[in-house]
Each structure stands twice: as C-alpha cells, then as structure tokens.
mmCIF file of C-alpha atoms in Angstrom:
data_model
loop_
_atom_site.group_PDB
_atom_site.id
_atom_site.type_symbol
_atom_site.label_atom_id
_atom_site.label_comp_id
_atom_site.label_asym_id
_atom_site.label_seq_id
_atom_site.Cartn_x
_atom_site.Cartn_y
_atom_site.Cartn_z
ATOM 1 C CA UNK L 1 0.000 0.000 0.000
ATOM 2 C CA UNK L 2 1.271 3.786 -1.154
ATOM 3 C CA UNK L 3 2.400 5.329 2.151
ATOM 4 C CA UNK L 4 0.520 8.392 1.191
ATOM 5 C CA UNK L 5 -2.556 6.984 1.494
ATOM 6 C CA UNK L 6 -1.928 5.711 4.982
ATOM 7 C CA UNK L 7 -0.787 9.603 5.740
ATOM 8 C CA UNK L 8 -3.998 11.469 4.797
ATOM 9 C CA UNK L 9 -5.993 9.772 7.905
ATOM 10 C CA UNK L 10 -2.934 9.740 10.329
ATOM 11 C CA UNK L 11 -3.346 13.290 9.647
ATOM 12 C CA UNK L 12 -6.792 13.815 10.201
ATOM 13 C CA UNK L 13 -7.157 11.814 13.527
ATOM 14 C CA UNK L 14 -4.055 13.903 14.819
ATOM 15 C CA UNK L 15 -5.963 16.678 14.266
ATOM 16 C CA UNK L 16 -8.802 16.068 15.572
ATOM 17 C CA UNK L 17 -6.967 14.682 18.747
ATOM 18 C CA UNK L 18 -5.284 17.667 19.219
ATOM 19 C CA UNK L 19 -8.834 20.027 19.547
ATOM 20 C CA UNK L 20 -9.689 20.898 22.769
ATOM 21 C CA UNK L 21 -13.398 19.905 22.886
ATOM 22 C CA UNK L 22 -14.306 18.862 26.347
ATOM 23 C CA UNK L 23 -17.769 19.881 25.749
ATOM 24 C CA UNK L 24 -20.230 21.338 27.779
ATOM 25 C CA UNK L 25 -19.055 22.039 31.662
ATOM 26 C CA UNK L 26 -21.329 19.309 34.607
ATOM 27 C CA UNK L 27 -21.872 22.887 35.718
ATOM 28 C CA UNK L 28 -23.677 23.991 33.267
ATOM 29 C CA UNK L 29 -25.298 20.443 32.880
ATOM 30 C CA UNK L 30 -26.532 20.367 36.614
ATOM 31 C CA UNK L 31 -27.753 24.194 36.056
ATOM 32 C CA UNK L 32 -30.040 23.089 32.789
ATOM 33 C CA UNK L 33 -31.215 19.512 35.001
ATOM 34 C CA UNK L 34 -31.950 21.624 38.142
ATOM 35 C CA UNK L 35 -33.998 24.183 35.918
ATOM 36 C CA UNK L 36 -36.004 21.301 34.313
ATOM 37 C CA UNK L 37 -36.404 19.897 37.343
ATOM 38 C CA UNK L 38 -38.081 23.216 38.505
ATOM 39 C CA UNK L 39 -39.953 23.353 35.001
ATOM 40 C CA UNK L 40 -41.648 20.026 35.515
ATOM 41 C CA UNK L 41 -42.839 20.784 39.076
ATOM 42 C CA UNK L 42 -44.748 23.780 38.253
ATOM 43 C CA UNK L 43 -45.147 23.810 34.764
ATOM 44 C CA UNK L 44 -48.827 24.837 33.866
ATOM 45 C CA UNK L 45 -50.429 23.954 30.205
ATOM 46 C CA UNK L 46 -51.353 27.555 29.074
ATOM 47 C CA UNK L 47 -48.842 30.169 29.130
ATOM 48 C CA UNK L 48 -46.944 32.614 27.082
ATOM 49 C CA UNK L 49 -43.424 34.062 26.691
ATOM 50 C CA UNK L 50 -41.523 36.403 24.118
ATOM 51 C CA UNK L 51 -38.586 34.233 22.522
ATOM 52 C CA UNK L 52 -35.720 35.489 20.057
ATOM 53 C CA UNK L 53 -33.651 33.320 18.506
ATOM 54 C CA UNK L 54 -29.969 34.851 17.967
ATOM 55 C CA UNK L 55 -28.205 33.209 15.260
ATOM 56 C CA UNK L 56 -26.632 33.844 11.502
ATOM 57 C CA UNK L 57 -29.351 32.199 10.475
ATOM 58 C CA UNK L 58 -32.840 33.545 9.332
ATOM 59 C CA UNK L 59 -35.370 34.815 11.980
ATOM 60 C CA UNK L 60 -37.963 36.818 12.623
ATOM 61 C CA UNK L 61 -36.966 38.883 15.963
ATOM 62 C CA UNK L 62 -38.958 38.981 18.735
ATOM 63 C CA UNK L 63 -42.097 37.065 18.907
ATOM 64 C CA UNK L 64 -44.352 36.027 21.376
ATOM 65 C CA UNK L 65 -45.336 32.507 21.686
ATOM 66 C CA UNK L 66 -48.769 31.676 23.219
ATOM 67 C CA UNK L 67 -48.993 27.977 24.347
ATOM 68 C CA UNK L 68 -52.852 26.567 25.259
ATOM 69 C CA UNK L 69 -52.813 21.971 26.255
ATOM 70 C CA UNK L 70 -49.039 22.386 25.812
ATOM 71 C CA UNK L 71 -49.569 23.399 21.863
ATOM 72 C CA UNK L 72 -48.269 26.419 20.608
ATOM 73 C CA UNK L 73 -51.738 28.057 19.758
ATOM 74 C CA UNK L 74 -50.687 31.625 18.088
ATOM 75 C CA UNK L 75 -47.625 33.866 17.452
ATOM 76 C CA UNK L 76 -48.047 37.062 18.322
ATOM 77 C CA UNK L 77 -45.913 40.610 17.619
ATOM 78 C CA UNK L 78 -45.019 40.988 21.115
ATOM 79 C CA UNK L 79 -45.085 44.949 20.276
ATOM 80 C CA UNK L 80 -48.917 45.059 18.865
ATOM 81 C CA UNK L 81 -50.527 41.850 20.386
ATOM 82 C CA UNK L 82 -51.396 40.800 16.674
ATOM 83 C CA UNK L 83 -50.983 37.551 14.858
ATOM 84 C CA UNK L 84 -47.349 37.645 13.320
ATOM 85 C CA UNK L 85 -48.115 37.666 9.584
ATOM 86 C CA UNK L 86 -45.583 37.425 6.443
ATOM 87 C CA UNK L 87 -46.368 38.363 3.227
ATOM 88 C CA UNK L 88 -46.092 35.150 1.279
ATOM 89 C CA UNK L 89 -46.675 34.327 -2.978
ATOM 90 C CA UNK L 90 -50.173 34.129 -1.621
ATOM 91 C CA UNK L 91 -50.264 37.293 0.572
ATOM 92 C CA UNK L 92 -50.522 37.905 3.825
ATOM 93 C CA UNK L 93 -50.463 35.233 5.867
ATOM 94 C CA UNK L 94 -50.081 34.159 9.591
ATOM 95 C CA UNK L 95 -46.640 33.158 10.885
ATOM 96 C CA UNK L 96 -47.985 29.948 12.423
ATOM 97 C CA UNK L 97 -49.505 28.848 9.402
ATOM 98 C CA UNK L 98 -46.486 29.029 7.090
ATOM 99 C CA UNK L 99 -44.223 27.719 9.525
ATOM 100 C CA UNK L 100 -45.890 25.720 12.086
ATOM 101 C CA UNK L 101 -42.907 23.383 13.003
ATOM 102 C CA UNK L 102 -40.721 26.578 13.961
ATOM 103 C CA UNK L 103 -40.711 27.650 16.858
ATOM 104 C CA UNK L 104 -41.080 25.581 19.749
ATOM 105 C CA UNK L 105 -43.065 25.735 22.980
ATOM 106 C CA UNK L 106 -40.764 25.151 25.982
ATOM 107 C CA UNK L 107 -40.814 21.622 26.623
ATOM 108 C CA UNK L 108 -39.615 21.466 23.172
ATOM 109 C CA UNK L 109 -36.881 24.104 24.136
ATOM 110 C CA UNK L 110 -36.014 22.066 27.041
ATOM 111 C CA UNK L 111 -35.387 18.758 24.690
ATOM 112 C CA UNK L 112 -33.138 21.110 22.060
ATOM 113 C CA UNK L 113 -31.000 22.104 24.933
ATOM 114 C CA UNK L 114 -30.214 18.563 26.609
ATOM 115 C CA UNK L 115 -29.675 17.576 22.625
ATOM 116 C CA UNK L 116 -27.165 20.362 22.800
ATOM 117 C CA UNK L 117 -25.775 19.251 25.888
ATOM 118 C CA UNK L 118 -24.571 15.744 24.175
ATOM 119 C CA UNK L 119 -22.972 17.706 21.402
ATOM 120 C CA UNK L 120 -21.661 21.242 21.832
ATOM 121 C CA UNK L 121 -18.385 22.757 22.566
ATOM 122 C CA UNK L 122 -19.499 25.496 24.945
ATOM 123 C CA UNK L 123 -23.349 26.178 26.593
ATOM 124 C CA UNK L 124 -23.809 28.981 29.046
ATOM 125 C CA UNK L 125 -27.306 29.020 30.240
ATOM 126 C CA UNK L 126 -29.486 31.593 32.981
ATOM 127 C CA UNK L 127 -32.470 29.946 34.160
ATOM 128 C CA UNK L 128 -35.378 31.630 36.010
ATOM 129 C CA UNK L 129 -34.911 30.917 39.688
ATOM 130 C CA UNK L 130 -38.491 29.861 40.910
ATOM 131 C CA UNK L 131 -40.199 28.013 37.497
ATOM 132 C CA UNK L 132 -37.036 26.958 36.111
ATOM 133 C CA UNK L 133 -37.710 28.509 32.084
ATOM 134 C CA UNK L 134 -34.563 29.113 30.452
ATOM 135 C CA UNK L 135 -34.364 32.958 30.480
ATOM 136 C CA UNK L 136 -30.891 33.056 28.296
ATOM 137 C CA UNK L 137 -29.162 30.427 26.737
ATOM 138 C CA UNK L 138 -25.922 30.559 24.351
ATOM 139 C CA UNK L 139 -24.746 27.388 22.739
ATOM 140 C CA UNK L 140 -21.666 27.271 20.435
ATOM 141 C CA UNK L 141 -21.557 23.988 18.557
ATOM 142 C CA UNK L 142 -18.281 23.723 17.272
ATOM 143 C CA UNK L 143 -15.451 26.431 19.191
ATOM 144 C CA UNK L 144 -13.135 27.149 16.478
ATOM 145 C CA UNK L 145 -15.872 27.435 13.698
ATOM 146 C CA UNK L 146 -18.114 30.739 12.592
ATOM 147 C CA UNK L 147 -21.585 31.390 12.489
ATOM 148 C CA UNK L 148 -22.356 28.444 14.228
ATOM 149 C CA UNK L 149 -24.024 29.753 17.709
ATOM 150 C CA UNK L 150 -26.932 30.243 18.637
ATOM 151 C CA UNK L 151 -28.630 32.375 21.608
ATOM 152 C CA UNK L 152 -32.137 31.492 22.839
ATOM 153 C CA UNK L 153 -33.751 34.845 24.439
ATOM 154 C CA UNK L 154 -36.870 34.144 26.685
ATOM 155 C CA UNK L 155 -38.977 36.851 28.138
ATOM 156 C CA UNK L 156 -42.068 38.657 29.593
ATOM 157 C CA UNK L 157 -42.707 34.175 30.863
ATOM 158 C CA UNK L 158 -46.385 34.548 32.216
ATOM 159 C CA UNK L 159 -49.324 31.949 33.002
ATOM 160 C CA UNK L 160 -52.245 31.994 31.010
ATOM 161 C CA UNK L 161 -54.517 29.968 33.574
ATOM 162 C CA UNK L 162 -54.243 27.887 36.051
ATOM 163 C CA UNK L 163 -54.117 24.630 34.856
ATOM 164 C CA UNK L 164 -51.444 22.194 35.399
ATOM 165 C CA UNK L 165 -50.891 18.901 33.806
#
C-alpha cells in the first residue's frame, strides 16, 4: 500500500486529537437539570413568553409565543398583540400557518438544549430561579468554527390559567 494513502488519515485523527473539545461544563449540565427539574414541578399547560432566537441564520426577531394543552396556539408581535403575519406568494399570511414546526413551545426548548448538551463545545445558560424557564441560553456547537451559535432569548414568561398537567 502507497504510504501516502496511509498519511492522509494519520493526519486527520491527529488533528482532531489535538482540539480541545471537552464539551459542555457538569456545571452547566446540573444548572439546565436543576432548571427542568423546577420546570416540571410547576409547569402549567397555558402560558406565554416572548422568545428570540440569535443566530446567523434567518429569523424573525422577537415574537411572542402563546402555548394553550401544551400546543403552541398563536404567534403574536409581542409589540402590537397581533398575529405575526408574512407576506407570502399568496399574501398575507399568519406566521404559524407558514411555519408551524418553527418555533417551539418550551418543553420542546427544554429537549433542544439537553440535545445540545450531548454535542456542543461550549453552553452557558441563565435559568429563572423559581419556574425553572430558560431565560438566556448561548450554545456554540463547534469552538473554532463561525456562524455556528446560537442564543435562545426568553422573556415577559407569564401563566395563562391555572391549569397544570
């Protein structure tokens, strides 16, 4: 066998020995747990919250997510109170209804960040002290690339009723 093929993946496991990926910290790891923890024991079904999504990648801002059973039920403009609508081939149309799988309800939040756990470089999370809801949340998937993180924004949290699952 050429020796120069046996070179080309020599190389490539050296170097990806030599990055220094330990992942994310237990720290941050027992922060997210003890927050879901605290999510789970007083999580209600209907509630809302404003959410922004920080990434080079496209968004829409700040919008406010109303969740009814655990489904997200309507996006609003967290400015106006009205539906979120795009203007679409077939005019205007409500954000929800174009996108529906886009924007998650915080369970579903919950579930992206333990994902992220498992496979990011660096996570660096602020979680509300009495419910637990992720208030802030930066995640960079891979350290030495660009344009790959991602900040989760949650605000203006606030219980629509009183029922709890």
């Amino acid at each position: 066998m050429n020796k120069k093929y046996l070179f080309i993946p020599l190389l490539l496991i050296t170097m990806l020995s030599s990055c220094d990926n330990d992942g994310v910290t237990n720290n941050e790891i027992d922060k997210l747990e003890d927050a879901i923890e605290k999510w789970q024991a007083n999580k209600v079904m209907d509630y809302s919250f404003v959410f922004q999504e920080q990434c080079y990648c496209a968004n829409f801002g700040k919008v406010e997510i109303v969740v009814l059973a655990d489904s997200i039920f309507a996006l609003k403009n967290p400015e106006t109170g009205e539906n979120f609508t795009i203007e679409t081939n077939k005019g205007v149309e409500n954000l929800i209804e174009v996108y529906p799988d886009l924007f998650v309800n915080l369970d579903q939040l919950f579930e992206k960040l333990k994902e992220a756990t498992l496979i990011a470089d660096e996570m660096e999370g602020s979680y509300d002290g009495q419910i637990g809801y992720p208030k802030l949340v930066s995640i960079d998937y891979y350290k030495d690339a660009i344009d790959d993180e991602v900040t989760y924004v949650i605000s203006n949290y606030r219980v629509l009723s009183l029922t709890k699952n």
